[in-house]
Tab-separated table of N, CA and C in Angstrom:
chain	number	residue	atom	x	y	z
A	1178	MET	N	132.112	92.044	30.899
A	1178	MET	CA	131.403	93.054	31.653
A	1178	MET	C	129.902	92.793	31.553
A	1179	ARG	N	129.209	92.902	32.703
A	1179	ARG	CA	127.764	92.670	32.723
A	1179	ARG	C	127.038	93.908	32.219
A	1180	THR	N	126.029	93.702	31.426
A	1180	THR	CA	125.275	94.830	30.885
A	1180	THR	C	123.955	95.049	31.612
A	1181	ASP	N	123.548	94.093	32.494
A	1181	ASP	CA	122.274	94.239	33.184
A	1181	ASP	C	122.398	95.052	34.481
A	1182	MET	N	123.588	95.498	34.843
A	1182	MET	CA	123.781	96.269	36.070
A	1182	MET	C	123.640	97.752	35.770
A	1183	GLN	N	123.044	98.481	36.698
A	1183	GLN	CA	122.896	99.924	36.543
A	1183	GLN	C	124.219	100.587	36.927
A	1184	GLN	N	124.539	101.617	36.225
A	1184	GLN	CA	125.781	102.340	36.497
A	1184	GLN	C	125.452	103.711	37.076
A	1185	GLY	N	126.119	104.100	38.140
A	1185	GLY	CA	125.962	105.444	38.692
A	1185	GLY	C	124.789	105.546	39.651
A	1186	PRO	N	124.674	106.698	40.296
A	1186	PRO	CA	123.591	106.909	41.256
A	1186	PRO	C	122.226	106.883	40.575
A	1187	GLU	N	121.212	106.604	41.358
A	1187	GLU	CA	119.851	106.489	40.853
A	1187	GLU	C	119.385	107.781	40.190
A	1188	ILE	N	119.801	108.934	40.662
A	1188	ILE	CA	119.366	110.208	40.091
A	1188	ILE	C	119.750	110.315	38.616
A	1189	TRP	N	120.836	109.695	38.228
A	1189	TRP	CA	121.240	109.741	36.837
A	1189	TRP	C	120.253	108.971	35.976
A	1190	LEU	N	119.638	107.964	36.557
A	1190	LEU	CA	118.712	107.150	35.794
A	1190	LEU	C	117.328	107.782	35.718
A	1191	ARG	N	116.900	108.477	36.825
A	1191	ARG	CA	115.561	109.063	36.867
A	1191	ARG	C	115.529	110.457	36.277
A	1192	GLY	N	116.600	111.149	36.275
A	1192	GLY	CA	116.610	112.521	35.805
A	1192	GLY	C	116.438	113.481	36.975
A	1193	PRO	N	116.441	114.762	36.696
A	1193	PRO	CA	116.355	115.744	37.771
A	1193	PRO	C	114.974	115.734	38.434
A	1194	VAL	N	114.944	116.079	39.692
A	1194	VAL	CA	113.707	116.168	40.459
A	1194	VAL	C	113.318	117.628	40.537
A	1195	ALA	N	112.034	117.906	40.276
A	1195	ALA	CA	111.562	119.292	40.332
A	1195	ALA	C	111.646	119.788	41.772
A	1196	PRO	N	112.126	121.019	41.967
A	1196	PRO	CA	112.213	121.540	43.326
A	1196	PRO	C	110.820	121.762	43.902
A	1197	SER	N	110.692	121.507	45.206
A	1197	SER	CA	109.395	121.722	45.849
A	1197	SER	C	109.190	123.221	46.034
A	1198	GLU	N	107.920	123.594	46.120
A	1198	GLU	CA	107.622	125.011	46.282
A	1198	GLU	C	108.027	125.464	47.672
A	1199	PRO	N	108.750	126.575	47.726
A	1199	PRO	CA	109.158	127.047	49.054
A	1199	PRO	C	107.951	127.581	49.809
A	1200	GLY	N	107.822	127.151	51.061
A	1200	GLY	CA	106.748	127.632	51.927
A	1200	GLY	C	107.341	128.545	52.983
A	1201	PRO	N	106.490	129.075	53.816
A	1201	PRO	CA	107.014	129.929	54.875
A	1201	PRO	C	107.913	129.114	55.807
A	1202	GLN	N	109.083	129.639	56.045
A	1202	GLN	CA	110.054	128.971	56.911
A	1202	GLN	C	109.823	129.370	58.359
A	1203	GLU	N	109.565	128.386	59.205
A	1203	GLU	CA	109.425	128.648	60.628
A	1203	GLU	C	110.666	128.136	61.316
A	1204	PRO	N	111.115	128.870	62.310
A	1204	PRO	CA	112.300	128.389	63.018
A	1204	PRO	C	111.983	127.093	63.758
A	1205	VAL	N	112.951	126.208	63.784
A	1205	VAL	CA	112.793	124.941	64.473
A	1205	VAL	C	113.278	125.128	65.904
A	1206	HIS	N	112.404	124.843	66.845
A	1206	HIS	CA	112.759	124.966	68.252
A	1206	HIS	C	112.829	123.575	68.863
A	1207	ALA	N	113.949	123.269	69.444
A	1207	ALA	CA	114.072	121.993	70.135
A	1207	ALA	C	113.363	122.110	71.480
A	1208	VAL	N	112.468	121.203	71.730
A	1208	VAL	CA	111.726	121.226	72.976
A	1208	VAL	C	112.138	120.008	73.793
A	1209	ALA	N	112.729	120.257	74.926
A	1209	ALA	CA	113.113	119.175	75.820
A	1209	ALA	C	112.178	119.183	77.013
A	1210	THR	N	111.597	118.053	77.280
A	1210	THR	CA	110.733	117.954	78.441
A	1210	THR	C	111.426	117.074	79.471
A	1211	ALA	N	111.208	117.407	80.720
A	1211	ALA	CA	111.803	116.621	81.785
A	1211	ALA	C	111.188	115.227	81.771
A	1212	ARG	N	112.009	114.258	81.991
A	1212	ARG	CA	111.523	112.881	82.058
A	1212	ARG	C	110.713	112.727	83.339
A	1213	ARG	N	109.617	112.031	83.249
A	1213	ARG	CA	108.781	111.801	84.427
A	1213	ARG	C	109.128	110.445	85.022
A	1214	TYR	N	109.051	110.372	86.335
A	1214	TYR	CA	109.448	109.166	87.048
A	1214	TYR	C	108.339	108.641	87.937
A	1215	SER	N	108.397	107.335	88.151
A	1215	SER	CA	107.573	106.675	89.152
A	1215	SER	C	108.499	106.241	90.280
A	1216	TRP	N	108.177	106.673	91.480
A	1216	TRP	CA	108.939	106.286	92.670
A	1216	TRP	C	108.338	104.996	93.200
A	1217	VAL	N	109.159	103.967	93.372
A	1217	VAL	CA	108.694	102.668	93.845
A	1217	VAL	C	109.507	102.279	95.077
A	1218	GLY	N	108.815	102.108	96.193
A	1218	GLY	CA	109.482	101.707	97.427
A	1218	GLY	C	109.776	100.222	97.428
A	1219	THR	N	110.966	99.872	97.897
A	1219	THR	CA	111.343	98.464	97.974
A	1219	THR	C	110.895	97.844	99.293
A	1220	HIS	N	110.431	98.678	100.213
A	1220	HIS	CA	109.935	98.221	101.516
A	1220	HIS	C	109.100	99.344	102.108
A	1221	GLY	N	108.301	99.027	103.118
A	1221	GLY	CA	107.491	100.044	103.770
A	1221	GLY	C	108.365	101.082	104.462
A	1222	GLY	N	107.933	102.332	104.434
A	1222	GLY	CA	108.668	103.400	105.100
A	1222	GLY	C	109.933	103.849	104.390
A	1223	ALA	N	110.058	103.532	103.113
A	1223	ALA	CA	111.268	103.886	102.369
A	1223	ALA	C	111.386	105.392	102.125
A	1224	GLY	N	110.258	106.099	102.084
A	1224	GLY	CA	110.291	107.535	101.849
A	1224	GLY	C	109.768	107.953	100.494
A	1225	VAL	N	109.040	107.062	99.831
A	1225	VAL	CA	108.531	107.325	98.484
A	1225	VAL	C	107.661	108.580	98.448
A	1226	SER	N	106.714	108.702	99.365
A	1226	SER	CA	105.787	109.843	99.351
A	1226	SER	C	106.533	111.155	99.540
A	1227	THR	N	107.500	111.167	100.426
A	1227	THR	CA	108.289	112.376	100.662
A	1227	THR	C	109.088	112.746	99.422
A	1228	LEU	N	109.740	111.778	98.809
A	1228	LEU	CA	110.548	112.061	97.621
A	1228	LEU	C	109.682	112.551	96.472
A	1229	ALA	N	108.517	111.948	96.281
A	1229	ALA	CA	107.620	112.391	95.207
A	1229	ALA	C	107.140	113.812	95.470
A	1230	ALA	N	106.891	114.150	96.729
A	1230	ALA	CA	106.448	115.507	97.059
A	1230	ALA	C	107.563	116.524	96.849
A	1231	VAL	N	108.783	116.165	97.180
A	1231	VAL	CA	109.913	117.104	97.086
A	1231	VAL	C	110.454	117.204	95.668
A	1232	TYR	N	110.596	116.078	94.986
A	1232	TYR	CA	111.256	116.056	93.671
A	1232	TYR	C	110.288	115.918	92.500
A	1233	GLY	N	109.013	115.711	92.777
A	1233	GLY	CA	108.046	115.513	91.700
A	1233	GLY	C	108.023	114.066	91.257
A	1234	GLY	N	107.101	113.753	90.389
A	1234	GLY	CA	106.975	112.381	89.909
A	1234	GLY	C	105.776	111.706	90.538
A	1235	HIS	N	105.601	110.446	90.203
A	1235	HIS	CA	104.434	109.689	90.652
A	1235	HIS	C	104.792	108.786	91.828
A	1236	ASP	N	104.007	108.866	92.878
A	1236	ASP	CA	104.173	108.048	94.075
A	1236	ASP	C	103.450	106.720	93.863
A	1237	CYS	N	104.212	105.646	93.661
A	1237	CYS	CA	103.623	104.326	93.467
A	1237	CYS	C	103.539	103.534	94.768
A	1238	GLY	N	104.051	104.100	95.842
A	1238	GLY	CA	104.097	103.330	97.072
A	1238	GLY	C	105.000	102.130	96.868
A	1239	ARG	N	104.472	100.946	97.179
A	1239	ARG	CA	105.252	99.718	96.988
A	1239	ARG	C	104.768	98.927	95.780
A	1240	GLU	N	103.923	99.535	94.952
A	1240	GLU	CA	103.362	98.864	93.775
A	1240	GLU	C	104.148	99.252	92.517
A	1241	TRP	N	104.052	98.416	91.489
A	1241	TRP	CA	104.640	98.764	90.206
A	1241	TRP	C	103.791	99.861	89.564
A	1242	PRO	N	104.374	100.687	88.717
A	1242	PRO	CA	103.582	101.716	88.028
A	1242	PRO	C	102.465	101.088	87.196
A	1243	GLY	N	101.318	101.768	87.195
A	1243	GLY	CA	100.189	101.326	86.386
A	1243	GLY	C	100.374	101.741	84.941
A	1244	PRO	N	99.449	101.382	84.071
A	1244	PRO	CA	99.580	101.671	82.641
A	1244	PRO	C	99.664	103.157	82.310
A	1245	ASP	N	99.046	104.013	83.119
A	1245	ASP	CA	99.068	105.451	82.842
A	1245	ASP	C	100.167	106.186	83.607
A	1246	ASP	N	100.959	105.475	84.398
A	1246	ASP	CA	102.030	106.084	85.192
A	1246	ASP	C	103.311	106.143	84.373
A	1247	PRO	N	104.231	107.033	84.764
A	1247	PRO	CA	105.527	107.076	84.065
A	1247	PRO	C	106.215	105.714	84.106
A	1248	ARG	N	106.853	105.343	83.007
A	1248	ARG	CA	107.487	104.028	82.881
A	1248	ARG	C	108.910	104.007	83.425
A	1249	SER	N	109.469	105.177	83.696
A	1249	SER	CA	110.816	105.267	84.258
A	1249	SER	C	110.727	105.125	85.769
A	1250	VAL	N	111.434	104.150	86.311
A	1250	VAL	CA	111.322	103.808	87.724
A	1250	VAL	C	112.561	104.229	88.502
A	1251	LEU	N	112.303	104.852	89.645
A	1251	LEU	CA	113.343	105.110	90.639
A	1251	LEU	C	112.984	104.265	91.857
A	1252	LEU	N	113.797	103.255	92.132
A	1252	LEU	CA	113.577	102.436	93.316
A	1252	LEU	C	114.044	103.214	94.544
A	1253	VAL	N	113.344	103.037	95.664
A	1253	VAL	CA	113.663	103.772	96.889
A	1253	VAL	C	113.826	102.793	98.043
A	1254	ALA	N	114.874	103.008	98.840
A	1254	ALA	CA	115.106	102.190	100.029
A	1254	ALA	C	115.789	103.040	101.093
A	1255	ARG	N	115.643	102.641	102.339
A	1255	ARG	CA	116.382	103.256	103.454
A	1255	ARG	C	117.762	102.608	103.522
A	1256	THR	N	118.657	103.266	104.230
A	1256	THR	CA	120.032	102.787	104.299
A	1256	THR	C	120.288	101.818	105.444
A	1257	HIS	N	119.246	101.332	106.107
A	1257	HIS	CA	119.479	100.312	107.131
A	1257	HIS	C	119.606	98.942	106.461
A	1258	ALA	N	120.029	97.945	107.219
A	1258	ALA	CA	120.328	96.622	106.652
A	1258	ALA	C	119.138	96.022	105.919
A	1259	SER	N	117.941	96.085	106.510
A	1259	SER	CA	116.787	95.476	105.840
A	1259	SER	C	116.385	96.275	104.596
A	1260	GLY	N	116.587	97.592	104.610
A	1260	GLY	CA	116.296	98.406	103.436
A	1260	GLY	C	117.216	98.071	102.272
A	1261	LEU	N	118.506	97.897	102.560
A	1261	LEU	CA	119.464	97.555	101.504
A	1261	LEU	C	119.193	96.150	100.964
A	1262	ALA	N	118.786	95.233	101.838
A	1262	ALA	CA	118.444	93.882	101.385
A	1262	ALA	C	117.214	93.932	100.474
A	1263	ALA	N	116.227	94.751	100.829
A	1263	ALA	CA	115.035	94.891	99.993
A	1263	ALA	C	115.391	95.503	98.639
A	1264	ALA	N	116.300	96.478	98.640
A	1264	ALA	CA	116.741	97.091	97.380
A	1264	ALA	C	117.406	96.050	96.491
A	1265	LEU	N	118.227	95.223	97.084
A	1265	LEU	CA	118.909	94.182	96.325
A	1265	LEU	C	117.908	93.195	95.722
A	1266	ARG	N	116.877	92.837	96.478
A	1266	ARG	CA	115.833	91.934	95.950
A	1266	ARG	C	115.101	92.586	94.768
A	1267	ALA	N	114.798	93.873	94.887
A	1267	ALA	CA	114.098	94.568	93.795
A	1267	ALA	C	114.981	94.658	92.548
A	1268	LEU	N	116.261	94.911	92.731
A	1268	LEU	CA	117.174	94.943	91.583
A	1268	LEU	C	117.237	93.582	90.909
A	1269	GLU	N	117.182	92.540	91.706
A	1269	GLU	CA	117.209	91.181	91.163
A	1269	GLU	C	115.961	90.898	90.326
A	1270	VAL	N	114.827	91.443	90.727
A	1270	VAL	CA	113.588	91.287	89.950
A	1270	VAL	C	113.784	91.876	88.549
A	1271	PHE	N	114.409	93.049	88.471
A	1271	PHE	CA	114.675	93.653	87.155
A	1271	PHE	C	115.705	92.837	86.383
A	1272	ARG	N	116.751	92.400	87.069
A	1272	ARG	CA	117.811	91.650	86.390
A	1272	ARG	C	117.272	90.371	85.764
A	1273	ARG	N	116.355	89.718	86.439
A	1273	ARG	CA	115.795	88.468	85.941
A	1273	ARG	C	114.670	88.683	84.935
A	1274	GLY	N	114.301	89.934	84.679
A	1274	GLY	CA	113.238	90.226	83.729
A	1274	GLY	C	111.849	89.943	84.281
A	1275	GLN	N	111.706	89.951	85.606
A	1275	GLN	CA	110.429	89.641	86.228
A	1275	GLN	C	109.603	90.888	86.539
A	1276	ALA	N	110.151	92.064	86.283
A	1276	ALA	CA	109.387	93.301	86.461
A	1276	ALA	C	108.390	93.420	85.308
A	1277	PRO	N	107.313	94.156	85.511
A	1277	PRO	CA	106.346	94.320	84.411
A	1277	PRO	C	107.003	94.860	83.139
A	1278	GLN	N	106.522	94.387	82.007
A	1278	GLN	CA	107.054	94.795	80.699
A	1278	GLN	C	106.962	96.309	80.530
A	1279	GLY	N	107.961	96.881	79.891
A	1279	GLY	CA	107.926	98.295	79.539
A	1279	GLY	C	108.455	99.236	80.596
A	1280	LEU	N	108.864	98.724	81.749
A	1280	LEU	CA	109.423	99.601	82.778
A	1280	LEU	C	110.919	99.776	82.552
A	1281	ASP	N	111.395	100.987	82.771
A	1281	ASP	CA	112.821	101.287	82.689
A	1281	ASP	C	113.324	101.582	84.090
A	1282	LEU	N	114.262	100.797	84.559
A	1282	LEU	CA	114.860	101.054	85.864
A	1282	LEU	C	115.967	102.076	85.669
A	1283	ASP	N	115.781	103.273	86.238
A	1283	ASP	CA	116.751	104.338	86.029
A	1283	ASP	C	117.775	104.457	87.139
A	1284	ALA	N	117.365	104.267	88.378
A	1284	ALA	CA	118.314	104.450	89.480
A	1284	ALA	C	117.718	103.906	90.770
A	1285	LEU	N	118.588	103.832	91.757
A	1285	LEU	CA	118.210	103.480	93.121
A	1285	LEU	C	118.451	104.716	93.979
A	1286	VAL	N	117.454	105.100	94.755
A	1286	VAL	CA	117.576	106.256	95.643
A	1286	VAL	C	117.579	105.732	97.070
A	1287	LEU	N	118.673	106.016	97.777
A	1287	LEU	CA	118.823	105.557	99.150
A	1287	LEU	C	118.626	106.733	100.094
A	1288	VAL	N	117.667	106.587	101.004
A	1288	VAL	CA	117.320	107.639	101.956
A	1288	VAL	C	117.914	107.266	103.311
A	1289	ALA	N	118.635	108.208	103.903
A	1289	ALA	CA	119.261	107.955	105.202
A	1289	ALA	C	118.213	107.534	106.222
A	1290	ASP	N	118.541	106.498	106.983
A	1290	ASP	CA	117.618	106.009	107.997
A	1290	ASP	C	117.854	106.686	109.350
A	1291	ALA	N	118.938	107.441	109.465
A	1291	ALA	CA	119.264	108.147	110.709
A	1291	ALA	C	120.297	109.219	110.377
A	1292	PRO	N	120.429	110.219	111.244
A	1292	PRO	CA	121.474	111.214	111.001
A	1292	PRO	C	122.858	110.606	111.234
A	1293	GLY	N	123.865	111.219	110.640
A	1293	GLY	CA	125.247	110.778	110.864
A	1293	GLY	C	125.746	109.801	109.818
A	1294	ARG	N	126.956	109.338	110.078
A	1294	ARG	CA	127.642	108.431	109.145
A	1294	ARG	C	127.072	107.027	109.232
A	1295	LEU	N	127.169	106.343	108.107
A	1295	LEU	CA	126.731	104.940	108.061
A	1295	LEU	C	127.802	104.040	108.672
A	1296	PRO	N	127.385	102.973	109.328
A	1296	PRO	CA	128.365	101.970	109.744
A	1296	PRO	C	129.055	101.369	108.520
A	1297	ARG	N	130.312	100.963	108.683
A	1297	ARG	CA	131.098	100.448	107.549
A	1297	ARG	C	130.420	99.318	106.779
A	1298	PRO	N	129.835	98.326	107.465
A	1298	PRO	CA	129.212	97.240	106.677
A	1298	PRO	C	128.109	97.745	105.744
A	1299	LEU	N	127.326	98.718	106.173
A	1299	LEU	CA	126.270	99.265	105.313
A	1299	LEU	C	126.871	100.077	104.174
A	1300	ASP	N	127.897	100.844	104.473
A	1300	ASP	CA	128.564	101.633	103.435
A	1300	ASP	C	129.166	100.713	102.374
A	1301	ARG	N	129.717	99.591	102.798
A	1301	ARG	CA	130.276	98.610	101.848
A	1301	ARG	C	129.183	98.051	100.938
A	1302	GLN	N	128.019	97.747	101.522
A	1302	GLN	CA	126.902	97.229	100.720
A	1302	GLN	C	126.472	98.252	99.671
A	1303	ILE	N	126.439	99.515	100.058
A	1303	ILE	CA	126.044	100.565	99.110
A	1303	ILE	C	127.068	100.673	97.988
A	1304	ARG	N	128.342	100.581	98.323
A	1304	ARG	CA	129.374	100.646	97.272
A	1304	ARG	C	129.223	99.492	96.284
A	1305	LEU	N	128.807	98.335	96.765
A	1305	LEU	CA	128.550	97.208	95.855
A	1305	LEU	C	127.348	97.503	94.951
A	1306	LEU	N	126.296	98.086	95.510
A	1306	LEU	CA	125.127	98.455	94.709
A	1306	LEU	C	125.504	99.486	93.645
A	1307	GLU	N	126.392	100.404	93.988
A	1307	GLU	CA	126.813	101.455	93.043
A	1307	GLU	C	127.560	100.884	91.844
A	1308	GLN	N	128.051	99.661	91.970
A	1308	GLN	CA	128.723	99.021	90.839
A	1308	GLN	C	127.720	98.441	89.838
A	1309	VAL	N	126.461	98.335	90.272
A	1309	VAL	CA	125.431	97.714	89.439
A	1309	VAL	C	124.460	98.730	88.852
A	1310	ILE	N	124.209	99.812	89.579
A	1310	ILE	CA	123.190	100.782	89.181
A	1310	ILE	C	123.586	102.165	89.695
A	1311	ASP	N	123.050	103.207	89.052
A	1311	ASP	CA	123.254	104.566	89.566
A	1311	ASP	C	122.536	104.684	90.900
A	1312	VAL	N	123.247	105.184	91.898
A	1312	VAL	CA	122.682	105.335	93.229
A	1312	VAL	C	122.735	106.814	93.614
A	1313	TYR	N	121.591	107.311	94.061
A	1313	TYR	CA	121.499	108.676	94.569
A	1313	TYR	C	121.212	108.572	96.064
A	1314	ARG	N	121.989	109.294	96.859
A	1314	ARG	CA	121.806	109.259	98.310
A	1314	ARG	C	121.114	110.527	98.788
A	1315	VAL	N	120.171	110.345	99.672
A	1315	VAL	CA	119.445	111.460	100.272
A	1315	VAL	C	119.784	111.463	101.762
A	1316	PRO	N	120.325	112.568	102.267
A	1316	PRO	CA	120.712	112.604	103.675
A	1316	PRO	C	119.501	112.693	104.608
A	1317	TRP	N	119.748	112.559	105.865
A	1317	TRP	CA	118.726	112.750	106.899
A	1317	TRP	C	118.326	114.217	106.887
A	1318	VAL	N	117.027	114.493	106.769
A	1318	VAL	CA	116.530	115.868	106.737
A	1318	VAL	C	115.542	116.034	107.894
A	1319	PRO	N	115.966	116.682	108.986
A	1319	PRO	CA	115.081	116.827	110.154
A	1319	PRO	C	113.740	117.494	109.820
A	1320	ASP	N	113.742	118.477	108.927
A	1320	ASP	CA	112.495	119.159	108.564
A	1320	ASP	C	111.494	118.195	107.932
A	1321	TRP	N	111.976	117.255	107.127
A	1321	TRP	CA	111.086	116.293	106.502
A	1321	TRP	C	110.430	115.410	107.556
A	1322	ARG	N	111.182	115.092	108.599
A	1322	ARG	CA	110.628	114.267	109.673
A	1322	ARG	C	109.458	114.976	110.347
A	1323	LEU	N	109.530	116.312	110.377
A	1323	LEU	CA	108.472	117.123	110.992
A	1323	LEU	C	107.349	117.460	110.006
A	1324	GLY	N	107.476	116.993	108.762
A	1324	GLY	CA	106.441	117.232	107.768
A	1324	GLY	C	106.643	118.480	106.935
A	1325	ASP	N	107.750	119.191	107.118
A	1325	ASP	CA	108.038	120.398	106.346
A	1325	ASP	C	108.791	119.998	105.081
A	1326	LEU	N	108.063	119.895	103.976
A	1326	LEU	CA	108.662	119.471	102.710
A	1326	LEU	C	108.934	120.648	101.782
A	1327	GLY	N	108.712	121.873	102.255
A	1327	GLY	CA	108.963	123.061	101.439
A	1327	GLY	C	110.445	123.371	101.385
A	1328	GLY	N	110.759	124.394	100.655
A	1328	GLY	CA	112.162	124.799	100.536
A	1328	GLY	C	112.895	123.983	99.494
A	1329	ARG	N	114.164	124.242	99.412
A	1329	ARG	CA	115.008	123.577	98.416
A	1329	ARG	C	115.407	122.190	98.900
A	1330	PRO	N	115.569	121.261	97.961
A	1330	PRO	CA	116.093	119.943	98.346
A	1330	PRO	C	117.501	120.106	98.927
A	1331	PRO	N	117.938	119.181	99.742
A	1331	PRO	CA	119.286	119.273	100.316
A	1331	PRO	C	120.352	119.413	99.231
A	1332	ARG	N	121.367	120.180	99.534
A	1332	ARG	CA	122.455	120.429	98.582
A	1332	ARG	C	123.100	119.123	98.113
A	1333	GLU	N	123.179	118.133	98.985
A	1333	GLU	CA	123.808	116.854	98.636
A	1333	GLU	C	123.009	116.091	97.579
A	1334	THR	N	121.806	116.538	97.291
A	1334	THR	CA	120.961	115.830	96.319
A	1334	THR	C	120.805	116.605	95.009
A	1335	GLU	N	121.735	117.496	94.715
A	1335	GLU	CA	121.637	118.284	93.474
A	1335	GLU	C	121.541	117.396	92.233
A	1336	ALA	N	122.311	116.313	92.209
A	1336	ALA	CA	122.273	115.420	91.040
A	1336	ALA	C	120.885	114.782	90.895
A	1337	LEU	N	120.273	114.385	91.989
A	1337	LEU	CA	118.920	113.819	91.954
A	1337	LEU	C	117.909	114.882	91.526
A	1338	ALA	N	118.081	116.108	92.017
A	1338	ALA	CA	117.184	117.200	91.626
A	1338	ALA	C	117.292	117.485	90.127
A	1339	ARG	N	118.502	117.413	89.575
A	1339	ARG	CA	118.675	117.597	88.127
A	1339	ARG	C	118.017	116.456	87.361
A	1340	LEU	N	118.208	115.229	87.839
A	1340	LEU	CA	117.634	114.064	87.173
A	1340	LEU	C	116.113	114.167	87.089
A	1341	THR	N	115.479	114.557	88.170
A	1341	THR	CA	114.020	114.584	88.238
A	1341	THR	C	113.425	115.891	87.732
A	1342	GLY	N	114.260	116.885	87.478
A	1342	GLY	CA	113.764	118.180	87.025
A	1342	GLY	C	113.371	119.098	88.171
A	1343	ALA	N	113.567	118.668	89.404
A	1343	ALA	CA	113.216	119.493	90.563
A	1343	ALA	C	114.125	120.713	90.685
A	1344	ALA	N	115.345	120.610	90.161
A	1344	ALA	CA	116.277	121.736	90.260
A	1344	ALA	C	115.745	122.941	89.490
A	1345	ALA	N	115.185	122.707	88.306
A	1345	ALA	CA	114.667	123.795	87.483
A	1345	ALA	C	113.391	124.359	88.087
A	1346	GLY	N	112.577	123.488	88.664
A	1346	GLY	CA	111.290	123.926	89.193
A	1346	GLY	C	111.360	124.675	90.505
A	1347	ARG	N	112.483	124.621	91.200
A	1347	ARG	CA	112.560	125.234	92.518
A	1347	ARG	C	113.455	126.458	92.560
A	1348	ARG	N	113.878	126.911	91.418
A	1348	ARG	CA	114.704	128.134	91.419
A	1348	ARG	C	113.817	129.317	91.696
A	1349	GLY	N	114.389	130.309	92.332
A	1349	GLY	CA	113.552	131.466	92.530
A	1349	GLY	C	114.023	132.342	93.532
C-alpha cells in the first residue's frame, strides 16, 4: 500500500471551513432579454428595411453587420428564382466560413414575391433550403406594399415574431 497518497476528501485534510457571515438575502430574478438581430439582404429588394421596421432589429441592407451591430444574422430573400439562388449563395458563404468572424447565422427569412401560391419548382427549392437552415416565410402583405407597416405582423409569421421579440412588443 502506498503511503504518499491522500485518503478521503480534501475537507478532511484541511479541517472545517468557517461559515461566511450571512448578509441580506435578495431574491434572484432571472432576466431574459430578447436576442437582437441584424437583417441582411441576399439581393436588392429582398425586404430587409420592411422586416426591420415591422419585427425590430438592425437593417444592414446588403452589407454584413458592423462591429457595433447585433451578431445574430437573419438572411432575407424573395421567393422568386433569383432570390432563392441568392439565398443559396449567401448560405454557402457561411458554410465555407467566408462570412465575417463572430457572426451567427440564425435563419433564412423568405418574403413572398407575389400574392398566391408558389410554383412547384420554387416550393421544391424552399423545401431543400429548409433541410439546411431554419426558414421563416413571410406572406405577401398588400399594406406593406403601400407603405403601411403599422398593425400586427401577419398571423402566418407568429414564429418569426416570437423569434425577434416582436410578438411581445406588439401586444395591446
